[in-house]
mmCIF file of C-alpha atoms in Angstrom:
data_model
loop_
_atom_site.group_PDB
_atom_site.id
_atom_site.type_symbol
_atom_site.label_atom_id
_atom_site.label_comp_id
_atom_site.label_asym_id
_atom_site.label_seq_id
_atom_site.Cartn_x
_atom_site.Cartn_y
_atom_site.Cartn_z
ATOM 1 C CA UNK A 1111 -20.271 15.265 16.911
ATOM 2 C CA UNK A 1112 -19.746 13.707 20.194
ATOM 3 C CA UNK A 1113 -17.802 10.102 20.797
ATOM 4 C CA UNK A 1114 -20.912 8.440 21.653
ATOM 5 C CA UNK A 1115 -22.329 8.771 18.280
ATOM 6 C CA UNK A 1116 -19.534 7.358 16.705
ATOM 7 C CA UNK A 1117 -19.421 3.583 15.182
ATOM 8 C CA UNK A 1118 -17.493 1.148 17.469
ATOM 9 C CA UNK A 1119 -15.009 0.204 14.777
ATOM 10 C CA UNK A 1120 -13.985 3.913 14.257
ATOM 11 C CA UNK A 1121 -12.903 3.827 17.935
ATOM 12 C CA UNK A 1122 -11.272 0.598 17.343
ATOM 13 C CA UNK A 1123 -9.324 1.432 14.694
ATOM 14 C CA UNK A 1124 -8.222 4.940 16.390
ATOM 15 C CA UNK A 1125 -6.929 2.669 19.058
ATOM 16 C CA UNK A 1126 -5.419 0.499 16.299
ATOM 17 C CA UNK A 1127 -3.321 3.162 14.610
ATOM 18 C CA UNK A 1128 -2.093 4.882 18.189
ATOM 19 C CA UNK A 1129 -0.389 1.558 18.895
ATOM 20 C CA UNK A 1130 1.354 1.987 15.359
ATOM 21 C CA UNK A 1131 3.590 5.007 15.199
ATOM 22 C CA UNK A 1132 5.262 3.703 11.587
ATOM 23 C CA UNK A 1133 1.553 4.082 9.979
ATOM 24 C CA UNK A 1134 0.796 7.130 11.624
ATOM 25 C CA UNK A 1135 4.064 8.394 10.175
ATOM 26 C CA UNK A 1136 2.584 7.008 6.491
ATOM 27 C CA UNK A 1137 -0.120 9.217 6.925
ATOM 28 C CA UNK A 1138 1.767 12.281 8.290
ATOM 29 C CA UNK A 1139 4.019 11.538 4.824
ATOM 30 C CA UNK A 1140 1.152 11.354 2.443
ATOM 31 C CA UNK A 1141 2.330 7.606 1.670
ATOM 32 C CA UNK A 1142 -1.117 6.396 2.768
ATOM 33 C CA UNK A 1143 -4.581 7.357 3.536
ATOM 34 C CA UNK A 1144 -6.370 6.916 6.892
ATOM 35 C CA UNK A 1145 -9.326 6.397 4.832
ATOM 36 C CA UNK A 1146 -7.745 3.202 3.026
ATOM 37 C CA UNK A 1147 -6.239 1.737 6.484
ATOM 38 C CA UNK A 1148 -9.432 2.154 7.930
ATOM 39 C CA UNK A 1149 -10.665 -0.229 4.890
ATOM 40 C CA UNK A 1150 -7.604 -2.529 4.738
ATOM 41 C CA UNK A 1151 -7.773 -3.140 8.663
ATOM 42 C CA UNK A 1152 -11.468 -3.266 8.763
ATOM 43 C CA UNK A 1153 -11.636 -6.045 5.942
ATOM 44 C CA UNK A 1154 -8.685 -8.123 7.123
ATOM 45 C CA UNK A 1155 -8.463 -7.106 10.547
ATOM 46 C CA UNK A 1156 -4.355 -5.876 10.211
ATOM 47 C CA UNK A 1157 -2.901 -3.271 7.845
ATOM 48 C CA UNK A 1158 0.304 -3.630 6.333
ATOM 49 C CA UNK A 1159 3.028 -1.180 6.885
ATOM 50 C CA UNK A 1160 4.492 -0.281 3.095
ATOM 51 C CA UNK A 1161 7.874 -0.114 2.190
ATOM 52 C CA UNK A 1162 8.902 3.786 1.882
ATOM 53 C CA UNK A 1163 9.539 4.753 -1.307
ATOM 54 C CA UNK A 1164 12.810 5.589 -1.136
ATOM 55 C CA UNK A 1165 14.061 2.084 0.143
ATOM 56 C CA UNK A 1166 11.961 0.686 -3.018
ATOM 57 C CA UNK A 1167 13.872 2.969 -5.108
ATOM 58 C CA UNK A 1168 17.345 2.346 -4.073
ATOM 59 C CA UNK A 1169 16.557 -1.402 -4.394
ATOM 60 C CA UNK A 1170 14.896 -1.472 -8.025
ATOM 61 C CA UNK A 1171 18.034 0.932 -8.935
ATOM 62 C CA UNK A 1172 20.403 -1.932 -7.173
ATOM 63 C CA UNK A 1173 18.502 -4.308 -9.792
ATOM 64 C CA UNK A 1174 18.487 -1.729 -12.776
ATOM 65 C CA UNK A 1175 22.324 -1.805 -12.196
ATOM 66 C CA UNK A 1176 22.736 -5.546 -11.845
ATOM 67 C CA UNK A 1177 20.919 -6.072 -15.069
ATOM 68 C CA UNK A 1178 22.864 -3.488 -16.864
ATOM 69 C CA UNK A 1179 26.453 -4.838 -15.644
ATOM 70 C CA UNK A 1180 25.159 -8.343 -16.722
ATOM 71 C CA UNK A 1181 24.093 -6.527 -19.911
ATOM 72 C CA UNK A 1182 27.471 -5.093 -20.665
ATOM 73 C CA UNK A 1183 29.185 -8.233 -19.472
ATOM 74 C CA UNK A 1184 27.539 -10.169 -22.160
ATOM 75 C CA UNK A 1185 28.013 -7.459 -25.004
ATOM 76 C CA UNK A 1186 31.689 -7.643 -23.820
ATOM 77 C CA UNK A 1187 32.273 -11.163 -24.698
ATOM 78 C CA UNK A 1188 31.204 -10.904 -28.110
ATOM 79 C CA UNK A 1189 33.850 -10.241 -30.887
ATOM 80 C CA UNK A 1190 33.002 -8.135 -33.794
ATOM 81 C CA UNK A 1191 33.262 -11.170 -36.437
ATOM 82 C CA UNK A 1192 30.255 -12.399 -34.135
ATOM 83 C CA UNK A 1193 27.866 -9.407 -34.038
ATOM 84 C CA UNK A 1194 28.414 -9.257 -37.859
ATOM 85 C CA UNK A 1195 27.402 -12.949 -38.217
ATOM 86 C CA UNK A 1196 24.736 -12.277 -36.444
ATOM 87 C CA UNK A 1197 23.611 -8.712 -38.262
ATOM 88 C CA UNK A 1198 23.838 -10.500 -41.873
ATOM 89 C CA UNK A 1199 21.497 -13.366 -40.852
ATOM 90 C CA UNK A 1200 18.861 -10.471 -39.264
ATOM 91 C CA UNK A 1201 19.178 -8.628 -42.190
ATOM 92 C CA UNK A 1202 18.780 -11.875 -43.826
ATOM 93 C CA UNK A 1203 15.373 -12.833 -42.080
ATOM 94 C CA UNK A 1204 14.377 -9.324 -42.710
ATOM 95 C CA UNK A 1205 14.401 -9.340 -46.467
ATOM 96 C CA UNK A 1206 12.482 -12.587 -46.353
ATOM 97 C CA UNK A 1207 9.731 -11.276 -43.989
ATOM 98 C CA UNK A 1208 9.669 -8.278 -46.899
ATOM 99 C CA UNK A 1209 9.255 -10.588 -50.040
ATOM 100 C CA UNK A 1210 6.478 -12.423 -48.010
ATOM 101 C CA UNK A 1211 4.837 -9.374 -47.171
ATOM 102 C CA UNK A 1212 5.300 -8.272 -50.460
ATOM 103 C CA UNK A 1213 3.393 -11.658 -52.112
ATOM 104 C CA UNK A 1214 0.841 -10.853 -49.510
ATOM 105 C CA UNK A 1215 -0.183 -7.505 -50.831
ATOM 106 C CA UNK A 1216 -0.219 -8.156 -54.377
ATOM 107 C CA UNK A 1217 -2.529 -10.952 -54.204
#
């Protein structure tokens, strides 16, 4: 098919994305499709270059680690007379939730 046969946007857009080496190297990586920058940049008029996955990765395991440090922090500060205060009065709520449950099915 020769160029003159081809929309004016396509040519746009080629000219677009040869300005843009960090999305041509999303779609040389399989992160993206032309197909959806083509639609993203022909609906908003700009395509946003994504985050790699790898640099999302480190940083959610950055915040997996915070949250588990702040986990084990807390768990540290209990004392065992604490964590069995608090197992009795689960067990506690428990057995009531049981006998209610239990009422409930024999009516």
């Amino acid at each position: 098919m020769s160029a003159h046969f081809k929309h004016p946007k396509i040519a746009e857009f080629k000219q677009y994305i040869s300005e843009r080496p960090e999305l041509k190297m999303q779609v040389i990586k399989r992160e993206r499709s032309l197909q959806d920058m083509f639609e993203e940049w022909y609906t908003f008029g700009d395509v946003e270059v994504e985050e790699s996955t790898e640099r999302v990765q480190e940083e959610s395991s950055k915040t997996e680690n915070d949250w588990v440090n702040g986990l084990l922090d807390a768990l540290s500060s209990f004392d065992a007379s604490q964590w069995s205060a608090y197992i009795k009065q689960i067990q506690s709520a428990l057995e009531t939730v049981q006998m209610v449950i239990s009422t409930l099915n024999t009516k």
